[in-house]
Each structure stands twice: as structure tokens, then as C-alpha cells.
Short mmCIF file of C-alpha atoms in Angstrom, two decimals:
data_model
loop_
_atom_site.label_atom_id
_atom_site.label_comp_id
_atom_site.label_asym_id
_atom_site.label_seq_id
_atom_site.Cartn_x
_atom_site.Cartn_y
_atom_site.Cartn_z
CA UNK A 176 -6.67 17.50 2.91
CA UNK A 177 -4.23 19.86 4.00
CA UNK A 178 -3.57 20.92 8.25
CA UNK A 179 -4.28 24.64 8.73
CA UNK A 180 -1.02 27.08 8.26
CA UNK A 181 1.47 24.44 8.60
CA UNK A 182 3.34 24.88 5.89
CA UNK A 183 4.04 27.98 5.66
CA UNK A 184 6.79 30.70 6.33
CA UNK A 185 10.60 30.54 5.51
CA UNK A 186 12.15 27.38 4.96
CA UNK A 187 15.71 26.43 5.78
CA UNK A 188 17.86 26.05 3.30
CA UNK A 189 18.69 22.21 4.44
CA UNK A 190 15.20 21.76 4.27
CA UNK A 191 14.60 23.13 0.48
CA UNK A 192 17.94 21.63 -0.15
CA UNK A 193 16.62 18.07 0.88
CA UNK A 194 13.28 18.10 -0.97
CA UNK A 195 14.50 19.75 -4.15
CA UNK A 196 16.38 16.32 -3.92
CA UNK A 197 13.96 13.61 -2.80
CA UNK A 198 10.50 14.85 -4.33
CA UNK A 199 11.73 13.83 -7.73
CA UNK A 200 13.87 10.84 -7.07
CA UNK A 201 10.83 9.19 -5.35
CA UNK A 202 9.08 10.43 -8.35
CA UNK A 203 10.83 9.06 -10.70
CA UNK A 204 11.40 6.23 -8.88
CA UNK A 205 7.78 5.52 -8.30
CA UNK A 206 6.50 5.91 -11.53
CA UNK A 207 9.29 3.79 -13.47
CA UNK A 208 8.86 0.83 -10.95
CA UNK A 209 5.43 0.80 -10.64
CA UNK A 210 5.02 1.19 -14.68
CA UNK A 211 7.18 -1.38 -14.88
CA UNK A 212 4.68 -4.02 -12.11
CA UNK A 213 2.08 -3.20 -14.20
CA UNK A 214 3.92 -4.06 -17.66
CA UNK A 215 4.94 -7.33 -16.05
CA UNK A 216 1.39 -8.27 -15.01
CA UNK A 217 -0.05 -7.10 -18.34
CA UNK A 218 2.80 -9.22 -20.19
CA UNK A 219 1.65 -12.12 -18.14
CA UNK A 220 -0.12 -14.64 -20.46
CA UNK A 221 -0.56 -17.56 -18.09
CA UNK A 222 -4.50 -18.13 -17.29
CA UNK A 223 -3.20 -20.33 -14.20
CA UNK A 224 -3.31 -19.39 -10.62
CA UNK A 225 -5.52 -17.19 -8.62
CA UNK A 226 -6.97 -14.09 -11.00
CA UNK A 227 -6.92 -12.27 -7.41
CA UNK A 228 -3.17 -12.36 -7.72
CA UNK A 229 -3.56 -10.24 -10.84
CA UNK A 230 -5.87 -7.84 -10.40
CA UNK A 231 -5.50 -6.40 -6.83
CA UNK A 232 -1.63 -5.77 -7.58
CA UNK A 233 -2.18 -4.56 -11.04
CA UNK A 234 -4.85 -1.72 -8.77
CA UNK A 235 -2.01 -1.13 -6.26
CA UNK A 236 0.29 -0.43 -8.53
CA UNK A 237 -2.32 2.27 -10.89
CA UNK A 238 -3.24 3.50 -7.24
CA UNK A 239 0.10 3.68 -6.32
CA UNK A 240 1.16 5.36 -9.61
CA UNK A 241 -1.81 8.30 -9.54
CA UNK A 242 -0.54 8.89 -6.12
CA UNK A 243 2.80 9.91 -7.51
CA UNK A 244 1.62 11.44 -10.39
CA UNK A 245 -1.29 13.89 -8.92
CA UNK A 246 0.38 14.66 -5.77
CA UNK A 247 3.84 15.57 -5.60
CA UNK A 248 4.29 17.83 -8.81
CA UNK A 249 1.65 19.86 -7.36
CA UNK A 250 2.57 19.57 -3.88
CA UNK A 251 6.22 20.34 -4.98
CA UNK A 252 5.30 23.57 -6.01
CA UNK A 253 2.87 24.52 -3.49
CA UNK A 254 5.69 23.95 -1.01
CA UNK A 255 8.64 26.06 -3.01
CA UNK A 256 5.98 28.95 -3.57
CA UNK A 257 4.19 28.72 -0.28
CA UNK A 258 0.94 29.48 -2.46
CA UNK A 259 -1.20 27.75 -4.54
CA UNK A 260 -1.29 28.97 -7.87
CA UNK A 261 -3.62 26.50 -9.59
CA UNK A 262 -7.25 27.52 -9.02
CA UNK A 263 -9.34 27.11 -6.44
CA UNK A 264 -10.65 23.74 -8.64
CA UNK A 265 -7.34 22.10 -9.14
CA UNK A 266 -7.46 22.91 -4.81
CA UNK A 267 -10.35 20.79 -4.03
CA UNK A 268 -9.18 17.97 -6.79
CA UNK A 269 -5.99 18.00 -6.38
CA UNK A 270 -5.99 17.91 -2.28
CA UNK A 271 -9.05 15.14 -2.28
CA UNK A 272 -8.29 12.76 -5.34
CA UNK A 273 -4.38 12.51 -4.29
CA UNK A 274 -5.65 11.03 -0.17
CA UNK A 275 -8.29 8.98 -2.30
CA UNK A 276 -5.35 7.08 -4.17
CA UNK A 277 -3.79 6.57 -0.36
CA UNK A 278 -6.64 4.76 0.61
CA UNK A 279 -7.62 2.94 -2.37
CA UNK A 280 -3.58 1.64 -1.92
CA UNK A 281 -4.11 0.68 1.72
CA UNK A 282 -7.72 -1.19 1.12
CA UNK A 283 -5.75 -2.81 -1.71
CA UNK A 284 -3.29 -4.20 0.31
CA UNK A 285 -5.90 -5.39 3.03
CA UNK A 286 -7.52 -6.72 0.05
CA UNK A 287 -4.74 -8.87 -0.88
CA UNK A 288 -3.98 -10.17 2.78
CA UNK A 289 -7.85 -11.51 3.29
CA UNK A 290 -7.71 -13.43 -0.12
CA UNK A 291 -3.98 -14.55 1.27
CA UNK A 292 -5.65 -15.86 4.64
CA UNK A 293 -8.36 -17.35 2.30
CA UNK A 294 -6.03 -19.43 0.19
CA UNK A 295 -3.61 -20.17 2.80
CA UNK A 296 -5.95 -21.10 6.29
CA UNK A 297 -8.88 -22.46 3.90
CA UNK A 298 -6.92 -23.45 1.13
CA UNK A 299 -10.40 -25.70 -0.02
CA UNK A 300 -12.36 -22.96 -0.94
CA UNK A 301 -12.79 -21.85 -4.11
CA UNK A 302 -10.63 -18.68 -5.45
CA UNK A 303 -12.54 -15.36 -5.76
CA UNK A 304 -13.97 -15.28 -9.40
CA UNK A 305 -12.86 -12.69 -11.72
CA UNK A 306 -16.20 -10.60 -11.70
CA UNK A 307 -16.07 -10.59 -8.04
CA UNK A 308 -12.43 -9.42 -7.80
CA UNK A 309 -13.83 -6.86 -10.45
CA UNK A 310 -16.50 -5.69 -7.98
CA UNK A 311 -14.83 -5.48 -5.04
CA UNK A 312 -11.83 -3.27 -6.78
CA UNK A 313 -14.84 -0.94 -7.76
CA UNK A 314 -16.02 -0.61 -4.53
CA UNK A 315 -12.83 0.07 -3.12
CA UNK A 316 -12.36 3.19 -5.43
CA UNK A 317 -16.09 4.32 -5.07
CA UNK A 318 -15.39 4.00 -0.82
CA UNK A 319 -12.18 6.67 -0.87
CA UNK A 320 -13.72 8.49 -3.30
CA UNK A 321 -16.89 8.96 -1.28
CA UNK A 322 -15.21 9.08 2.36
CA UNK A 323 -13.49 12.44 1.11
CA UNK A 324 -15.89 14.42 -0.66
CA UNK A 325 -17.17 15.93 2.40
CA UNK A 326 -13.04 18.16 2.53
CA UNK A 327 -13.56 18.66 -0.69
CA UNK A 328 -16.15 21.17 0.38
CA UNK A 329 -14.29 22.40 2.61
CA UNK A 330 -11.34 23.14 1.14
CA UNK A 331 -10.85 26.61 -0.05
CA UNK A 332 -8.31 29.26 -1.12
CA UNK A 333 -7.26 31.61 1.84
CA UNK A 334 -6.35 35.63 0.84
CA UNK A 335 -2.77 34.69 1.29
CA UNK A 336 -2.75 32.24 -1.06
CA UNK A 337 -2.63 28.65 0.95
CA UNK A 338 -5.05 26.08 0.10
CA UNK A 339 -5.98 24.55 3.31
CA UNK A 340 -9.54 23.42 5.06
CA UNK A 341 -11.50 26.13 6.23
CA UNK A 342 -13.01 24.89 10.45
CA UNK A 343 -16.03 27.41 9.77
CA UNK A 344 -17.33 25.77 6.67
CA UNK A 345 -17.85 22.63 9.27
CA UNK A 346 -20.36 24.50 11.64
CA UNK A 347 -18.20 23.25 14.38
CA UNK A 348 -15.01 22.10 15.30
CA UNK A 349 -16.24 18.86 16.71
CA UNK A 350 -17.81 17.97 13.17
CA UNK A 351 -14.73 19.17 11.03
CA UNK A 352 -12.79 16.41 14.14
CA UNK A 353 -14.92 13.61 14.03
CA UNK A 354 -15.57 13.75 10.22
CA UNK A 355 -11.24 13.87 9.89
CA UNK A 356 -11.32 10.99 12.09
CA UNK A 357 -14.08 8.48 10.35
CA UNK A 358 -13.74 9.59 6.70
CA UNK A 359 -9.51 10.18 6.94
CA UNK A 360 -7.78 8.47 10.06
CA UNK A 361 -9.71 5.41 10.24
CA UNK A 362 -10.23 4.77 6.21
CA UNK A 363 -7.11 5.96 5.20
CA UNK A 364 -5.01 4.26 8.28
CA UNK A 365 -6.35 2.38 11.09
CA UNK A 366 -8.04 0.31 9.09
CA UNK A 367 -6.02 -0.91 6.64
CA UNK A 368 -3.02 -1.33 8.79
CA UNK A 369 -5.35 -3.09 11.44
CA UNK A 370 -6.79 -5.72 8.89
CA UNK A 371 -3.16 -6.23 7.24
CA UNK A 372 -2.05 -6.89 10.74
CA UNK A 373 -4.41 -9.65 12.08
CA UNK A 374 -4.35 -11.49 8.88
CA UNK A 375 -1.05 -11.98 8.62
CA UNK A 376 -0.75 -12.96 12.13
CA UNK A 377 -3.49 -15.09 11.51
CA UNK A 378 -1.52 -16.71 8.74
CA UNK A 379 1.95 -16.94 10.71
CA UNK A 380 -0.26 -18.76 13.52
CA UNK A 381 -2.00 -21.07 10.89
CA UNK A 382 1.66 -22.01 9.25
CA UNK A 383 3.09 -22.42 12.79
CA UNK A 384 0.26 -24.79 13.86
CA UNK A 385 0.20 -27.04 10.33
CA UNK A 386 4.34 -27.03 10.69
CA UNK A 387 3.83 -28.55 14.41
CA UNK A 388 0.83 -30.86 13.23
CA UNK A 389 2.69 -32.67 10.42
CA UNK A 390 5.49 -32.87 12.62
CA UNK A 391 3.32 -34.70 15.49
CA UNK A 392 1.86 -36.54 13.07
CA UNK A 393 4.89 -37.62 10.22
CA UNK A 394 3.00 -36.24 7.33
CA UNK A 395 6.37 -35.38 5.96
CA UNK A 396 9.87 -35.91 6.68
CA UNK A 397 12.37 -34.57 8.90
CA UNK A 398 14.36 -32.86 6.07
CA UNK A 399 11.23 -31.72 4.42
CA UNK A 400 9.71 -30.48 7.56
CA UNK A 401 13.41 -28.22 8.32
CA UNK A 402 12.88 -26.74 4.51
CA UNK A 403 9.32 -25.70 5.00
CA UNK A 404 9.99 -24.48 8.22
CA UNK A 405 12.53 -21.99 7.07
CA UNK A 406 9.93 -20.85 3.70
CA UNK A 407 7.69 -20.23 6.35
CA UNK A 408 9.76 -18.06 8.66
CA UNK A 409 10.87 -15.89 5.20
CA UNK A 410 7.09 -16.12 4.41
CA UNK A 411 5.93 -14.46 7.67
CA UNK A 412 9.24 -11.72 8.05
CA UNK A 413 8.15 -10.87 4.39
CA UNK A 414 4.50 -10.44 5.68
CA UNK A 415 5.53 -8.74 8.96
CA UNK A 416 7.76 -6.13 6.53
CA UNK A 417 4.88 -5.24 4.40
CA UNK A 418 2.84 -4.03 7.81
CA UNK A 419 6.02 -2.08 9.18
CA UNK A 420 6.50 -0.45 5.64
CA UNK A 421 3.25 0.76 5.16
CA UNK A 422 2.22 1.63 8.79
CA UNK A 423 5.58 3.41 9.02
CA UNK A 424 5.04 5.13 5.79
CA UNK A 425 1.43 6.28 6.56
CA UNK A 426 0.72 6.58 10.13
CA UNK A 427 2.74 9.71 10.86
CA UNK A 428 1.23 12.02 8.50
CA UNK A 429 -2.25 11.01 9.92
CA UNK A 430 -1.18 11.38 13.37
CA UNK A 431 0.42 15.04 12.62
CA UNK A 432 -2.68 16.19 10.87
CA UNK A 433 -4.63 14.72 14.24
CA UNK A 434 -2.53 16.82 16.00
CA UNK A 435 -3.06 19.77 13.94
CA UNK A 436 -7.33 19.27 13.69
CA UNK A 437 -7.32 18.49 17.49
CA UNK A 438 -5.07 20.55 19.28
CA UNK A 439 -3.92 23.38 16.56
CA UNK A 440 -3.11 26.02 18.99
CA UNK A 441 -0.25 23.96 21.13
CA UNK A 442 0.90 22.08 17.74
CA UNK A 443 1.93 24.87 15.89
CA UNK A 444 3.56 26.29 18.48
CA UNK A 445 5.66 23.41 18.17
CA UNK A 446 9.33 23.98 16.67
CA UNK A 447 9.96 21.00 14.15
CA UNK A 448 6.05 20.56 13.09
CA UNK A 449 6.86 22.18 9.81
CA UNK A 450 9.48 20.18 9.40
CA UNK A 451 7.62 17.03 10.33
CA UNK A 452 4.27 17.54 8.78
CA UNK A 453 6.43 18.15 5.00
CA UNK A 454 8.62 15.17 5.82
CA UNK A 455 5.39 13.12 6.67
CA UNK A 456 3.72 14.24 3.76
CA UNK A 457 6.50 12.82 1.44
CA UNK A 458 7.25 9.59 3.76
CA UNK A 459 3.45 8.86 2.79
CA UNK A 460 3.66 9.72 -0.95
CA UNK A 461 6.85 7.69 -0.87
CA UNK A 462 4.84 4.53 0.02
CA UNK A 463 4.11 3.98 -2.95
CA UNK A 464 7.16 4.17 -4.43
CA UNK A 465 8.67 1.22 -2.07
CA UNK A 466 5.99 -1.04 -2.78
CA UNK A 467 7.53 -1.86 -6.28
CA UNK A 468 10.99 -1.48 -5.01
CA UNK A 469 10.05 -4.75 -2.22
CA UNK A 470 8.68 -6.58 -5.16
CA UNK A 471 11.88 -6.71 -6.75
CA UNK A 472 13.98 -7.23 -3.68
CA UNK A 473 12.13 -10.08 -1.74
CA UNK A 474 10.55 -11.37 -5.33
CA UNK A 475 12.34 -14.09 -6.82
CA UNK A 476 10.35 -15.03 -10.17
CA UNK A 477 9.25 -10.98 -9.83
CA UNK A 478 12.95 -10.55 -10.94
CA UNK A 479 12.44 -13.45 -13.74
CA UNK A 480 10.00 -12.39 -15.30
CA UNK A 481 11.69 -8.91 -15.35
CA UNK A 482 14.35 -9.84 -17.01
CA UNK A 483 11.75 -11.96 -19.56
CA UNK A 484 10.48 -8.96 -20.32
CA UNK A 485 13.33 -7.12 -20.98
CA UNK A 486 14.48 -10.06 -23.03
CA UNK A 487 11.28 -10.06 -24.73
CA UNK A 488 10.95 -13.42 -24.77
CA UNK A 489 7.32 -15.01 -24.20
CA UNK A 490 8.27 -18.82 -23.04
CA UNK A 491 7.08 -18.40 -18.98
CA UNK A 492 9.75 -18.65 -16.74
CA UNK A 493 8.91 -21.47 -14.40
CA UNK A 494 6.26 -23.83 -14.71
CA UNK A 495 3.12 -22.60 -13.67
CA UNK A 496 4.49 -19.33 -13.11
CA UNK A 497 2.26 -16.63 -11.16
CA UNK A 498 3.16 -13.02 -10.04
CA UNK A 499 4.59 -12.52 -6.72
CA UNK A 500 4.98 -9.85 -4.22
CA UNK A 501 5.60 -9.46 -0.49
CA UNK A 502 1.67 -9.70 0.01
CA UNK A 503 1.21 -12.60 -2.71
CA UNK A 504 2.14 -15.91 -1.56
CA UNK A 505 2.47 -18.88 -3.45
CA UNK A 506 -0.68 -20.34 -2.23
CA UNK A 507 -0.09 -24.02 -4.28
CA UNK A 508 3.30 -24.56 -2.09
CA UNK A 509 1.59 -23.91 1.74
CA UNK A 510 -1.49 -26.28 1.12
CA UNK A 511 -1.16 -29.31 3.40
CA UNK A 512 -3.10 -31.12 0.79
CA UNK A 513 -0.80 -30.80 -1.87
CA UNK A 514 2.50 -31.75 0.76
CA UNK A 515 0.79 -34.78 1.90
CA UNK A 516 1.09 -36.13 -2.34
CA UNK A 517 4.79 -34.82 -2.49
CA UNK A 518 7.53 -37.04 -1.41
CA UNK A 519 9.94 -34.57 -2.20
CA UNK A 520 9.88 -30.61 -1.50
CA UNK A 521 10.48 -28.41 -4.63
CA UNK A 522 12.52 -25.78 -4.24
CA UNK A 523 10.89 -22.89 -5.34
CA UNK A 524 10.44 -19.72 -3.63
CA UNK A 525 9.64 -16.50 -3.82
CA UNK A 526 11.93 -14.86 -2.38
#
């Protein structure tokens, strides 16, 4: 899903200079750490915990991974030669698949903060089941697929060699900017941002309110009460990070190629779009290179079971040990059921 002409003519030198340099370290980057989530998950041989846990970050990180793979090769070279040289087929795959693995990352990640509110504000209810985890990962890759088939069509190879959307295969303008905004905008950004956002609050709300209710109430002690407190806080700043890092990541390019669909005339005329729509474009791929990158930084038994793997050794690393990430929180250590049977707060956390 390319904007119309804006990525064309000369380059400065800074600019070339500066993505000769960053398209392949995020690359490379990217596709190490995310092959290297996935290896830990698959390693993982524990049948405790939540099987949501499991699945949904094992998807980001394959999402996250074709993202990297199918995009910025091609989109590396597109940009150096300012034409596309693949085929008018490898244009309409290449262009459509590539947003489709944005997507299926956000939905992921909205995925994984609804079954977080779940476990955490209703900690009672049963877990998803496997199959239904299954199902609902299916769905999320048939739903981008589907909301981007219509630029597919669209999508064509001009005389001087760009591959960019053509506005007349649309009928209209209004269609070719309404169907941008409810099968690209909304699916690929609003939406996921907007459900990671109220869930999480939801969740820093929930903790806040259970904190002040055991305190009222001398469910636990004072020490106790100061410890959770301050897993909490980390709990929600993780949380609020993962928003801000995605949204950051994402958002702009969307709002550049609004800019571009909606008011093309005025935007080009614009002195640094070129600049901005390339650096947006990379800022979005390089989403999905961070997400593995957090894991490791704000991931405690992430980094254990790492280094197990490295080791090769198969004993678990903690007792009753289940991946973390950012979005994945140890659900067994926030019920208020299982504090109100512990006289004494363990010390394990995952950051």
C-alpha cells in the first residue's frame, strides 16, 4: 500500500547514507531476536500456565518476523532504484502481504492485553482453551488478509517504473479514501492501539483499586502491601511502554499516507514528506524489531531461560516457569485469591 509519487526523485546523500545503515541493522536485528522468542517458546516444555501465553507471542513474533523478512529487502531496493523491478505480481504481494503482517502484529498484541484483563480483573474465569486460542489466531490472519485485498487490486506498475495505487481503478476518490480509512487506518492502527490502551488502563485501575481494598481491609501486611505496590507500578509503566512503542512506531506512517490519500496536492508540496514518509515507513517495519528487544530488557526469566537455552540445559528455570513479555503478566502473582493464602510475598518478578 504505497502513497502516490512520494518516494521518488533524488535523494540526499545523508538520507541514502542513513538507510544504507539502518534497513539492515533493524533487519538483522529483527530477525535474530525474534528467531530467537520463538526458539525460546518452542524450547519451552512446561504444560503449566496459560496456553494463551504461548501461542499469541509465538504469532507476534512469526508476524513480526514475515514483516522483516517480506518488506524491507524489497522495499530497500525499491527505494535505492526508485523503480520496482520485480513484476507487477511480486507488486501487489509484496505491497499487500507485508501491511497484512502489521496488522496481524497489532491484533496480536490487542489479543494478548484482553486475555491479560481476563486473567488479571476476572482472575476466576477459566483460561482460553487451546483450540480457541487456535481459532482466534486464524481469524486474526484471515481479517488482515481480507481487509487488504481490495489495494491489492489496485495496485499497479506506473510507465516510470513506481509501484504505487492507481485513484482511477477506485471509481472515485472518496471510495479509494474511505476504503484506506476502514480496511488500513482503522485495522491496521486505531484499533489496535485503542483496545491496547483501555485494557491496560483498565488493568492499572483494577490493580490500583485491589492495592487500596486490601489495604482498607488488612488482607495483607504493611510490608507486603509496599512490595506489591511497587510490582504493580513496574507492571503498569511496562504496560504503558508497550502502547507508546507501538503507537509511536505505527501511527505516523498511517497518518502520512492519510495525508497523502486525502490531501495529495498540498502534501507533496511539502519539503520533508519524502523524508518523512521513508523514515515512517522504516519506524513501522522497525516495530517489530523492538518487540523482542523489550522482551529481553524488561523480562527477567525471558533472560533465564535465554541463557537455558544457550546452555542447553532442559531443568526449567524457576518453578512453574512461564514465558514473559511486556504484554504477559504473571497472572498467578496479581490474583487476590492467591495473596489472601500467602503470608509471605515471593519475590519473583518479571522484570
Amino acid at each position: 500500500m504505497n502513497a502516490t509519487n512520494t518516494t521518488g526523485g533524488s535523494v540526499d546523500i545523508t538520507l541514502r547514507a542513513m538507510r544504507l545503515a539502518l534497513y539492515p541493522t533493524v533487519l538483522l536485528l529483527g530477525i535474530v531476536g525474534n528467531i530467537l522468542v520463538c526458539s525460546v517458546i518452542l524450547h519451552q516444555r512446561s504444560r503449566n500456565g496459560r496456553p494463551t501465553t504461548r501461542y499469541f507471542v509465538l504469532n507476534l513474533a512469526i508476524s513480526d518476523l514475515l514483516v522483516l523478512i517480506m518488506f524491507i529487502p524489497f522495499d530497500l531496493a525499491y527505494l535505492e532504484y526508485e523503480v520496482w523491478t520485480f513484476g507487477l505480481a511480486m507488486c501487489k504481494i509484496i505491497n499487500t502481504i507485508s501491511y497484512a503482517f502489521v496488522t496481524i502484529s497489532g491484533t496480536t498484541l490487542a489479543a494478548i492485553s484482553m486475555d491479560r484483563h481476563r486473567a488479571i480483573v476476572y482472575p476466576m474465569r477459566q483460561p482460553f482453551s487451546a483450540r480457541a486460542v487456535t481459532l482466534i489466531i486464524v481469524f486474526m490472519w484471515v481479517y488482515a488478509v481480507l481487509t487488504l485485498v481490495p489495494f491489492a487490486g489496485s495496485l499497479r506498475i506506473f510507465p516510470d517504473g513506481q509501484c504505487l495505487n492507481d485513484p482511477a481503478w477506485w471509481g472515485s476518490t472518496q471510495a479509494f479514501q474511505l476504503t484506506y480509512l476502514f480496511c488500513g487506518f482503522f485495522p491496521g492502527a486505531v484499533i489496535p492501539v485503542c483496545c491496547i490502551s483501555v485494557s491496560y488502563l483498565s488493568i492499572a485501575h483494577h490493580l490500583y483499586c485491589e492495592h487500596r481494598r486490601q489495604l482498607h481491609e488488612g488482607i495483607i501486611g504493611s510490608r507486603t502491601a509496599s512490595q506489591r505496590m511497587r510490582q504493580n507500578l513496574k507492571t503498569t509503566r511496562v504496560l504503558t511502554a508497550l502502547v507508546a512503542v507501538y503507537a509511536v512506531c505505527v501511527l505516523p506512517h498511517y497518518i502520512i499516507l492519510a495525508l497523502v490519500f486525502f490531501d495529495r496536492a498540498n502534501t507533496e508540496k511539502l519539503a520533508f514528506i519524502v523524508v518523512s514518509h521513508e523514515f515512517t515507513r522504516l519506524l513501522m517495519t522497525a516495530n517489530s524489531c523492538l518487540n523482542p528487544i523489550m522482551y529481553s530488557v524488561v523480562s527477567k526469566e525471558f533472560r533465564q531461560r535465554l541463557k537455558a537455552l544457550f546452555a542447553s540445559r532442559k531443568k526449567a528455570v524457576s518453578v512453574n516457569p512461564v514465558l514473559h513479555s511486556p504484554a504477559v503478566i504473571r497472572m498467578e502473582l496479581l490474583s487476590p485469591a492467591l495473596l489472601m493464602k500467602q503470608t509471605r510475598l515471593r519475590t519473583s518478578s518479571f522484570l
